[in-house]
């Protein structure tokens, strides 16, 4: 444990990291000072809400470069401050509180359609609304005290973010871009590219992304060729790919570095030379790997800080409108699950109002844990989450009864949240569990000592009631909403691939000058809905007895790859016309891959002046290769990359050669 803590407080090279140590010191001092002030002036409720505001703001406004995170702070922090300051006062008007909570839960449940940052904000804002409005923390305080502590919490979060990024403002985005050279799998380039665009599109990082995308695409082609051959040739291809990974890992270190004056011998090596090339002809895929690595080397050494080519005006607005059109329908799994969550929360609020007891403060949080909003159309694992939530409340209640001054765990929990923002951002259940713990500790400590046992029993019982409501509404909704308890894996994948083919061919047609604006918008809406449905499918298959692990794993990989492919196509659709034309070879290659073609060539995109297009071209091919491999696995083909005919597309629609 001590070694792990030392590693977190050190730089990559192992030296002490002053910024991390200052961050940790600031958190501990601020939590200690807030605790002392809260007890001295009897404002523990506002102090808790202020600490939670700081944690919520950090969760929603951290993860990119300092400049991008400051923009996120300006966008998201005011809403969080408002709900944390006003939420406790709404308990005096139950109808208004119930209406607000229901609308917030439904609205934030739809935000994943707009992207990962909005999904994170939506989940965090929903949790903040539940805590501020339904738990009773701070309800006995005036609005001025609540607003003051909420603002102080947000400003403290801003101070922490500036403290981390002041010495090296672009460190986070460099780390994100460098991960494309070291992290395999679909969607990595798409996520890094989205972060790069959010940061402002610095040219040298775009060049790194373009080179990494080309390297990754060529590497996947090389591995696919290795699967189609055998013997020494296949072994040499795999060894060459492994040597390329070693070189890419070394280059990733240079990308993460603040400055780079030169590259060592391994970073300048060629993968075929390290693998031994005495009797082998260099395949085209290996040349593609070298071209990508050369692109990364040049970008790392030159470090052009100018801005890359901007997207076509109005592109983001059209994508947002497309997302709204795609998911405001009962045919959307995202809409169905948002509606399911809203109905369950409305029922939970009605029960809370009827009970009129502080022990009901954990009811809605327990309900939300069981629903697991990120799982979209799934209720699989709900019983396990129910047992975990109730058991956790019981164990914590026993701890409160047995241990004196257990309320001291509240500031310790808030400090842990501030020091572990990344895990909270990645696991929503962990965030809700921390909020349940804080609520339970605060509410129980406010009761008389002789009624502690009764109070803890009441909290456990009300958590169980919330879980029961979630289970009832969740499963009954399957009888009302147009969803299915037995998902059609093959049919969902086929319809998703067909919708992506329609979008892909619309983008190709637009690149050739055809007027397909209406068709492009319709294809984007359909592809967005289909990929979101497919992303929710793995949660429905989790633990299913009718689906084997291979199909479950392949479905998850196909969902991630096809959604990343959809993101690339949607982004390319709103790039300048000249750049769309450059990406035509990649679009053709992906179209053939999805149709069952066993060969894939590295697209020849001479995009030194347009890194955004080249990274999209490479990412398109890589995600297409991942999707093809996952489809093979899901459909149970004994020989991967074997030629087969599957009617994924409708040839009479937008058939463009």
XYZ file of C-alpha atoms in Angstrom:
657
model
C 0.000 0.000 0.000
C 2.815 2.403 0.891
C 4.663 1.612 -2.336
C 1.508 2.259 -4.358
C 1.011 5.612 -2.648
C 4.633 6.570 -3.326
C 4.222 5.616 -6.991
C 1.149 7.843 -7.309
C 3.050 10.759 -5.791
C 5.994 10.299 -8.163
C 6.661 11.100 -11.791
C 6.969 8.490 -14.524
C 10.730 8.429 -13.983
C 10.270 7.694 -10.261
C 11.209 11.152 -8.942
C 8.928 12.939 -6.443
C 6.131 14.809 -8.232
C 5.743 18.189 -6.484
C 2.381 18.881 -8.113
C 0.817 15.641 -6.892
C 2.187 16.192 -3.407
C 0.875 19.764 -3.359
C -2.497 18.470 -4.556
C -2.656 15.862 -1.786
C -1.557 18.357 0.859
C -4.136 20.917 -0.289
C -6.937 18.318 -0.142
C -6.031 17.128 3.354
C -5.655 20.666 4.741
C -8.902 21.870 3.153
C -10.895 18.885 4.436
C -9.475 19.330 7.942
C -10.235 23.076 7.937
C -13.777 22.544 6.601
C -14.467 19.906 9.239
C -13.298 22.224 12.001
C -15.371 25.138 10.681
C -18.425 22.935 10.248
C -18.340 21.722 13.848
C -17.419 25.099 15.304
C -20.194 27.092 13.608
C -22.705 24.220 13.289
C -22.692 24.189 9.480
C -21.743 20.575 8.923
C -24.464 20.106 6.286
C -23.263 22.958 4.022
C -19.653 21.856 4.590
C -20.496 18.352 3.360
C -22.301 19.750 0.324
C -19.306 22.005 -0.390
C -16.934 19.034 -0.322
C -19.236 17.040 -2.590
C -19.489 20.007 -4.966
C -15.693 20.019 -5.267
C -15.705 16.289 -6.041
C -18.521 16.614 -8.601
C -16.812 19.527 -10.362
C -13.515 17.635 -10.562
C -15.265 14.556 -11.992
C -16.916 16.576 -14.762
C -14.134 19.103 -15.437
C -10.949 17.050 -15.430
C -9.295 14.679 -17.872
C -7.889 16.866 -20.651
C -5.430 19.733 -20.900
C -5.744 22.679 -18.526
C -7.238 24.929 -21.203
C -9.891 22.376 -22.165
C -10.711 21.605 -18.538
C -11.172 25.297 -17.762
C -13.708 25.463 -20.596
C -15.467 22.431 -19.132
C -15.468 24.122 -15.724
C -17.122 27.226 -17.151
C -19.725 25.045 -18.870
C -20.602 22.542 -16.138
C -19.724 24.079 -12.750
C -22.562 26.679 -12.625
C -25.218 23.966 -12.995
C -23.643 21.887 -10.221
C -23.353 24.906 -7.915
C -27.006 25.789 -8.527
C -28.363 22.323 -7.775
C -26.200 21.910 -4.651
C -27.271 25.339 -3.335
C -30.976 25.171 -4.158
C -31.607 21.423 -3.924
C -31.860 21.218 -0.104
C -34.490 23.985 -0.074
C -36.764 22.096 -2.483
C -37.521 19.573 0.259
C -40.014 22.132 1.574
C -42.010 21.823 -1.682
C -42.184 18.060 -2.282
C -44.066 18.221 -5.576
C -41.504 20.571 -7.104
C -38.638 18.434 -5.761
C -40.136 15.258 -7.217
C -40.749 16.885 -10.589
C -37.215 18.290 -10.755
C -35.553 15.013 -9.805
C -37.606 13.049 -12.358
C -36.852 15.495 -15.172
C -33.157 15.614 -14.306
C -32.880 11.823 -14.238
C -34.601 11.520 -17.615
C -32.631 14.344 -19.234
C -29.246 13.218 -17.975
C -30.061 9.672 -19.050
C -30.229 10.940 -22.636
C -26.910 12.819 -22.529
C -24.692 9.803 -23.456
C -25.935 10.306 -27.019
C -23.840 13.502 -27.196
C -20.532 11.901 -26.206
C -18.415 10.662 -23.326
C -17.961 14.032 -21.589
C -21.716 14.601 -21.574
C -22.332 11.081 -20.290
C -19.971 11.769 -17.374
C -21.609 15.109 -16.648
C -25.105 13.639 -16.908
C -24.437 10.847 -14.446
C -22.657 13.180 -12.023
C -25.357 15.847 -12.248
C -28.065 13.248 -11.584
C -26.157 12.023 -8.508
C -25.690 15.617 -7.301
C -29.418 16.290 -7.721
C -30.368 13.175 -5.746
C -27.987 14.027 -2.908
C -28.944 17.692 -2.667
C -32.697 17.228 -3.047
C -33.589 13.953 -1.345
C -31.077 13.166 1.412
C -31.946 16.019 3.776
C -28.354 17.211 4.144
C -28.331 20.979 4.718
C -32.120 21.415 4.725
C -31.987 23.353 8.024
C -29.566 25.952 6.652
C -30.282 29.254 4.861
C -29.707 29.506 1.138
C -26.809 31.953 1.649
C -24.825 29.360 3.624
C -25.558 26.634 1.088
C -24.621 28.841 -1.853
C -21.434 30.052 -0.144
C -20.172 26.550 0.568
C -21.136 25.319 -2.916
C -19.223 28.188 -4.539
C -16.240 27.593 -2.249
C -16.268 23.903 -3.164
C -16.303 24.686 -6.884
C -13.515 27.265 -6.511
C -11.457 24.758 -4.525
C -11.898 22.226 -7.332
C -10.729 24.892 -9.788
C -7.708 25.584 -7.577
C -6.830 21.879 -7.499
C -7.080 21.589 -11.288
C -4.935 24.694 -11.823
C -2.461 23.409 -9.257
C -2.022 20.164 -11.199
C -1.745 21.838 -14.587
C 0.095 25.041 -13.817
C 3.582 23.701 -14.395
C 2.645 21.585 -17.430
C -0.772 22.575 -18.853
C -0.745 20.079 -21.770
C 0.469 17.035 -19.858
C -2.921 15.289 -19.778
C -3.585 15.603 -23.505
C -0.050 14.388 -24.286
C -0.634 11.334 -22.105
C -3.962 10.705 -23.853
C -2.387 10.947 -27.310
C 0.568 8.770 -26.257
C -1.853 6.015 -25.225
C -2.718 5.484 -28.893
C 0.801 4.091 -29.335
C 0.616 1.689 -26.401
C -3.038 0.691 -25.888
C -4.474 -1.865 -28.332
C -8.140 -2.307 -29.135
C -10.899 -0.412 -30.954
C -11.976 3.109 -30.111
C -8.655 4.275 -28.637
C -7.813 6.615 -31.525
C -11.395 7.894 -31.735
C -11.429 8.833 -28.040
C -7.977 10.422 -28.208
C -8.960 12.349 -31.337
C -12.068 13.680 -29.582
C -9.891 14.833 -26.675
C -7.427 16.419 -29.108
C -10.199 18.391 -30.843
C -11.571 19.495 -27.463
C -8.105 20.773 -26.574
C -7.992 22.970 -29.685
C -6.283 20.699 -32.232
C -2.549 21.436 -31.802
C -0.832 20.377 -35.045
C 2.020 18.261 -33.691
C -0.303 16.173 -31.556
C -2.554 15.756 -34.592
C 0.460 14.544 -36.558
C 1.205 12.045 -33.767
C -2.397 10.834 -33.897
C -2.231 10.523 -37.672
C 0.973 8.512 -37.473
C -0.365 6.371 -34.637
C -3.580 5.683 -36.562
C -1.599 4.633 -39.632
C 0.693 2.455 -37.513
C -2.231 0.804 -35.733
C -4.108 0.146 -38.971
C -1.014 -1.399 -40.571
C -0.391 -3.464 -37.449
C -3.931 -4.877 -37.543
C -3.506 -5.704 -41.239
C -0.261 -7.501 -40.406
C -1.923 -9.532 -37.637
C -4.831 -10.372 -39.948
C -2.345 -11.647 -42.538
C -0.669 -13.722 -39.814
C -4.020 -15.370 -39.076
C -4.436 -16.283 -42.726
C -1.009 -17.939 -42.980
C 0.858 -20.496 -40.896
C 4.330 -21.733 -40.054
C 7.459 -19.560 -40.006
C 5.851 -16.827 -42.105
C 3.037 -16.297 -39.591
C 5.524 -16.346 -36.730
C 7.675 -13.697 -38.427
C 4.644 -11.463 -39.005
C 3.634 -11.681 -35.336
C 7.217 -11.063 -34.230
C 7.425 -7.990 -36.460
C 4.196 -6.627 -34.975
C 5.596 -7.203 -31.467
C 8.809 -5.357 -32.350
C 6.707 -2.506 -33.717
C 4.908 -2.336 -30.364
C 8.254 -2.000 -28.584
C 9.258 0.903 -30.810
C 5.850 2.556 -30.383
C 6.121 2.246 -26.600
C 9.466 4.040 -26.696
C 8.013 6.786 -28.893
C 5.073 7.140 -26.500
C 7.535 8.094 -23.766
C 8.841 10.874 -26.025
C 5.289 12.073 -26.733
C 4.512 12.277 -23.007
C 7.713 14.247 -22.360
C 7.395 17.987 -22.113
C 10.359 18.526 -24.477
C 12.246 16.170 -26.759
C 15.771 16.901 -28.018
C 16.376 13.512 -29.607
C 15.368 9.862 -29.841
C 17.295 6.844 -28.618
C 18.303 3.897 -30.768
C 15.180 1.809 -30.152
C 12.860 4.698 -31.003
C 14.660 5.110 -34.367
C 14.721 1.390 -35.222
C 12.677 -0.495 -37.821
C 10.451 -3.390 -36.707
C 11.508 -5.708 -39.559
C 15.165 -5.178 -38.680
C 14.571 -6.106 -35.042
C 12.539 -9.139 -36.102
C 15.215 -10.358 -38.532
C 14.655 -9.894 -42.243
C 17.321 -11.934 -43.986
C 14.919 -14.037 -46.061
C 11.679 -12.082 -46.007
C 10.233 -9.615 -48.470
C 8.875 -6.591 -46.615
C 5.045 -6.672 -46.780
C 3.051 -3.566 -47.533
C 1.663 -3.602 -43.987
C 5.174 -3.351 -42.533
C 5.850 -0.372 -44.783
C 2.661 1.184 -43.437
C 3.880 0.648 -39.877
C 7.168 2.361 -40.723
C 5.378 5.277 -42.378
C 3.249 5.764 -39.278
C 6.233 5.573 -36.936
C 8.189 8.018 -39.130
C 5.267 10.418 -38.943
C 5.310 10.202 -35.138
C 9.091 10.722 -34.976
C 8.945 13.847 -37.127
C 6.048 15.302 -35.130
C 7.716 14.651 -31.764
C 10.957 16.336 -32.805
C 9.442 19.338 -34.646
C 6.460 20.010 -32.308
C 4.486 22.451 -34.444
C 2.139 24.220 -32.008
C -0.087 25.866 -34.624
C -3.766 24.903 -34.870
C -4.870 22.186 -37.288
C -7.572 22.601 -39.913
C -10.925 23.349 -38.317
C -14.050 21.326 -39.044
C -16.820 22.595 -41.294
C -18.944 25.242 -39.580
C -22.073 23.849 -37.983
C -20.822 20.262 -37.883
C -21.149 19.880 -34.123
C -24.604 21.404 -34.170
C -25.749 18.983 -36.872
C -24.320 16.018 -34.945
C -26.135 17.166 -31.797
C -29.422 17.535 -33.690
C -28.878 14.100 -35.183
C -28.366 12.623 -31.724
C -31.601 14.198 -30.504
C -33.545 12.877 -33.501
C -32.031 9.426 -33.099
C -32.945 8.937 -29.471
C -36.228 10.748 -28.927
C -38.028 7.564 -29.862
C -39.178 4.401 -28.106
C -37.138 2.499 -30.679
C -33.992 3.805 -28.960
C -32.612 1.673 -26.101
C -31.143 4.845 -24.587
C -34.567 6.518 -24.515
C -36.217 3.428 -23.029
C -33.687 3.192 -20.229
C -33.847 6.932 -19.476
C -37.629 6.600 -19.266
C -37.279 3.518 -17.053
C -34.977 5.399 -14.669
C -37.319 8.412 -14.569
C -40.375 6.248 -13.796
C -38.541 4.401 -11.030
C -37.271 7.644 -9.473
C -40.760 9.157 -9.628
C -42.153 6.122 -7.809
C -39.305 6.340 -5.281
C -39.990 10.024 -4.653
C -43.648 9.234 -3.986
C -42.623 6.640 -1.386
C -40.171 9.076 0.234
C -42.900 11.696 0.571
C -45.258 9.158 2.118
C -42.735 7.865 4.669
C -41.749 11.254 6.139
C -38.658 9.825 7.840
C -34.941 10.729 7.606
C -34.221 7.025 7.116
C -35.633 7.342 3.582
C -32.654 9.464 2.517
C -30.792 6.470 1.049
C -33.851 5.092 -0.767
C -33.333 6.871 -4.090
C -29.563 6.401 -4.096
C -30.033 2.672 -3.527
C -32.649 2.633 -6.281
C -30.245 4.317 -8.682
C -27.477 1.825 -7.891
C -29.771 -1.045 -8.854
C -30.880 0.617 -12.089
C -27.245 1.187 -13.138
C -27.993 3.964 -15.670
C -24.927 3.244 -17.810
C -26.288 -0.218 -18.702
C -28.983 1.264 -20.969
C -31.557 -1.422 -21.731
C -30.332 -3.961 -19.185
C -31.532 -5.199 -15.823
C -29.045 -8.088 -15.720
C -27.154 -8.160 -12.441
C -29.862 -6.105 -10.724
C -30.374 -8.714 -8.023
C -26.630 -8.777 -7.284
C -26.535 -4.980 -7.069
C -29.581 -5.067 -4.813
C -27.891 -7.451 -2.409
C -24.675 -5.440 -2.510
C -26.442 -2.136 -1.756
C -28.484 -3.513 1.157
C -25.558 -5.471 2.598
C -23.300 -2.404 2.360
C -25.822 -0.261 4.243
C -26.232 -2.942 6.926
C -22.482 -3.305 7.470
C -21.960 0.460 7.613
C -24.873 0.781 10.022
C -23.300 -1.816 12.313
C -20.026 0.101 12.164
C -21.798 3.317 13.132
C -23.450 1.650 16.121
C -20.269 0.004 17.393
C -17.682 2.714 16.710
C -17.885 6.049 18.572
C -17.486 9.227 16.496
C -18.082 7.300 13.275
C -19.165 10.615 11.774
C -15.441 11.362 11.321
C -15.614 8.963 8.382
C -17.528 11.637 6.435
C -14.549 14.007 5.907
C -12.296 11.005 5.313
C -14.638 9.748 2.586
C -14.797 13.179 0.943
C -10.992 13.411 1.046
C -10.761 9.981 -0.577
C -13.182 11.106 -3.304
C -11.063 14.184 -4.061
C -7.903 12.068 -4.184
C -9.483 9.345 -6.350
C -11.388 11.301 -8.977
C -10.421 9.025 -11.871
C -11.949 5.816 -10.393
C -15.135 7.737 -9.550
C -15.346 8.969 -13.119
C -14.871 5.476 -14.499
C -17.242 3.561 -12.188
C -20.599 5.171 -11.461
C -21.489 2.524 -8.885
C -18.433 3.508 -6.861
C -19.571 7.140 -6.836
C -23.086 6.197 -5.726
C -21.689 3.894 -3.020
C -19.593 6.759 -1.629
C -22.640 9.041 -1.616
C -24.744 6.423 0.184
C -22.014 6.063 2.809
C -21.775 9.824 3.397
C -25.561 10.175 3.581
C -25.884 7.302 6.040
C -23.090 8.579 8.288
C -24.490 12.105 8.381
C -28.137 11.177 8.894
C -27.518 8.527 11.556
C -25.142 10.757 13.483
C -27.903 13.384 13.670
C -30.160 11.027 15.660
C -30.130 10.398 19.365
C -27.721 7.729 20.607
C -30.468 5.552 22.068
C -32.235 5.366 18.682
C -29.150 4.464 16.652
C -30.165 0.832 16.278
C -33.683 1.716 15.162
C -32.308 4.298 12.723
C -29.820 1.910 11.148
C -32.540 -0.719 10.727
C -34.707 1.925 9.107
C -31.960 2.946 6.673
C -31.340 -0.681 5.651
C -35.072 -1.275 5.206
C -35.547 1.852 3.094
C -32.560 0.983 0.929
C -34.193 -2.395 0.333
C -37.455 -0.622 -0.543
C -35.638 1.529 -3.099
C -34.001 -1.547 -4.616
C -37.385 -3.305 -4.752
C -38.918 -0.325 -6.585
C -36.059 -0.368 -9.093
C -36.521 -4.091 -9.688
C -40.286 -3.794 -10.055
C -40.241 -0.813 -12.418
C -37.280 -2.209 -14.345
C -38.791 -5.591 -15.071
C -42.382 -4.431 -15.517
C -41.197 -1.873 -18.082
C -40.159 -4.737 -20.331
C -43.841 -5.641 -20.586
C -44.794 -2.090 -21.540
C -41.876 -0.657 -23.507
C -40.893 -2.191 -26.879
C -37.794 -4.019 -25.671
C -36.804 -7.652 -25.479
C -35.695 -9.913 -22.657
C -34.063 -12.225 -25.198
C -31.770 -10.050 -27.364
C -31.106 -10.996 -30.982
C -27.296 -10.763 -31.143
C -26.843 -11.595 -34.827
C -29.795 -9.477 -35.931
C -28.606 -6.455 -33.957
C -25.097 -6.714 -35.400
C -26.442 -7.100 -38.945
C -28.699 -4.053 -38.645
C -25.847 -2.017 -37.119
C -23.447 -2.917 -39.926
C -26.101 -2.148 -42.517
C -26.741 1.306 -40.999
C -22.998 2.038 -40.916
C -22.699 0.976 -44.556
C -25.430 3.452 -45.439
C -23.601 6.216 -43.551
C -20.265 5.237 -45.079
C -21.590 5.343 -48.636
C -23.319 8.641 -48.000
C -19.985 10.107 -46.859
C -18.295 8.658 -49.959
C -20.941 10.203 -52.178
C -20.517 13.583 -50.471
C -16.759 13.337 -51.034
C -17.422 12.875 -54.765
C -19.549 16.012 -54.899
C -23.004 14.411 -54.826
C -25.809 16.291 -53.086
C -26.830 13.796 -50.400
C -27.224 16.111 -47.425
C -30.670 14.819 -46.438
C -29.610 11.202 -46.944
C -26.445 11.801 -44.933
C -28.425 13.191 -42.000
C -30.872 10.282 -42.083
C -28.060 7.741 -42.301
C -26.283 9.381 -39.357
C -29.443 9.261 -37.227
C -30.023 5.580 -37.999
C -26.370 4.614 -37.426
C -26.305 6.477 -34.113
C -29.404 4.672 -32.868
C -28.179 1.257 -34.033
C -24.713 1.610 -32.490
C -26.183 2.815 -29.196
C -28.489 -0.228 -29.180
C -25.515 -2.498 -29.845
C -23.502 -0.858 -27.058
C -26.274 -1.765 -24.631
C -26.342 -5.391 -25.776
C -23.278 -6.652 -23.797
C -24.934 -5.587 -20.525
C -27.986 -7.654 -21.464
C -25.784 -10.666 -22.225
C -23.779 -10.389 -19.003
C -24.252 -13.617 -17.080
C -26.739 -15.006 -19.612
C -26.937 -18.806 -19.627
C -28.011 -18.943 -23.280
C -24.949 -17.138 -24.676
C -21.399 -18.465 -24.468
C -18.453 -16.322 -23.404
C -17.023 -16.207 -26.912
C -20.203 -14.651 -28.307
C -20.415 -12.253 -25.371
C -16.799 -11.154 -25.820
C -17.184 -10.819 -29.577
C -20.387 -8.793 -29.194
C -18.690 -6.365 -26.816
C -15.707 -5.948 -29.166
C -17.990 -5.487 -32.160
C -20.047 -2.884 -30.293
C -16.994 -0.820 -29.338
C -15.427 -1.093 -32.807
C -18.601 -0.244 -34.721
C -19.384 2.703 -32.446
C -15.838 4.026 -32.910
C -16.299 3.556 -36.663
C -19.547 5.511 -36.467
C -17.782 8.343 -34.609
C -15.074 8.509 -37.291
C -17.634 8.569 -40.102
C -19.719 11.243 -38.369
C -16.622 13.390 -37.844
C -15.447 12.893 -41.420
C -18.892 13.848 -42.717
C -18.384 17.380 -41.381
C -14.781 17.890 -42.479
C -14.019 20.135 -45.498
C -14.901 18.615 -48.901
C -11.264 18.389 -49.984
C -10.372 16.291 -46.953
C -13.335 13.946 -47.435
C -12.038 13.217 -50.905
C -8.633 12.282 -49.454
C -10.244 9.686 -47.212
C -12.013 7.895 -50.094
C -9.531 4.944 -50.198
C -10.073 4.253 -46.509
C -13.850 4.401 -46.924
C -13.688 1.934 -49.797
C -11.474 -0.436 -47.808
C -13.811 -0.406 -44.793
C -16.854 -0.927 -47.012
C -15.246 -4.048 -48.452
C -14.230 -5.305 -44.990
C -17.758 -5.064 -43.629
C -19.049 -6.902 -46.674
C -16.839 -9.917 -45.970
C -13.668 -9.211 -47.990
C -10.612 -10.942 -46.507
C -8.007 -8.478 -47.759
C -7.266 -5.016 -46.470
C -4.828 -2.453 -47.803
C -3.403 0.550 -46.023
C -5.132 3.588 -47.573
C -2.750 5.924 -49.351
C -3.647 9.253 -47.752
C -1.061 11.933 -48.391
C -2.304 14.099 -45.570
C 0.772 15.902 -44.282
C -1.217 19.113 -44.493
C -4.378 17.564 -43.020
C -3.565 15.393 -40.004
C -7.218 15.303 -39.005
C -8.136 13.462 -42.199
C -5.228 11.047 -42.086
C -5.912 10.066 -38.495
C -9.554 9.496 -39.446
C -8.522 7.350 -42.422
C -6.213 5.200 -40.314
C -8.736 4.963 -37.505
C -11.470 3.964 -39.965
C -9.425 1.055 -41.257
C -8.307 -0.076 -37.810
C -11.839 -0.044 -36.420
C -13.088 -1.818 -39.540
C -10.507 -4.572 -38.991
C -11.460 -4.878 -35.323
C -15.140 -5.007 -36.245
C -14.562 -7.680 -38.901
C -12.583 -9.829 -36.437
C -15.255 -9.417 -33.733
C -18.031 -10.278 -36.207
C -16.155 -13.455 -37.137
C -15.952 -14.363 -33.456
C -19.592 -13.551 -32.731
C -20.947 -15.446 -35.730
C -18.829 -18.446 -34.808
C -16.711 -18.758 -37.957
C -14.183 -21.522 -37.294
C -11.553 -19.915 -39.520
C -11.158 -16.165 -38.973
C -10.777 -14.016 -42.073
C -12.242 -16.755 -44.232
C -14.125 -15.454 -47.248
C -17.877 -15.679 -46.706
C -21.044 -14.056 -47.963
C -23.232 -12.361 -45.403
C -25.973 -9.994 -46.476
C -24.880 -7.148 -44.231
C -25.865 -4.431 -46.697
C -28.710 -3.712 -49.057
C -27.068 -3.348 -52.490
C -29.949 -1.406 -53.989
C -29.394 1.515 -51.595
C -26.651 4.079 -52.284
C -24.472 1.609 -54.194
C -21.428 3.755 -54.894
C -18.276 2.339 -56.428
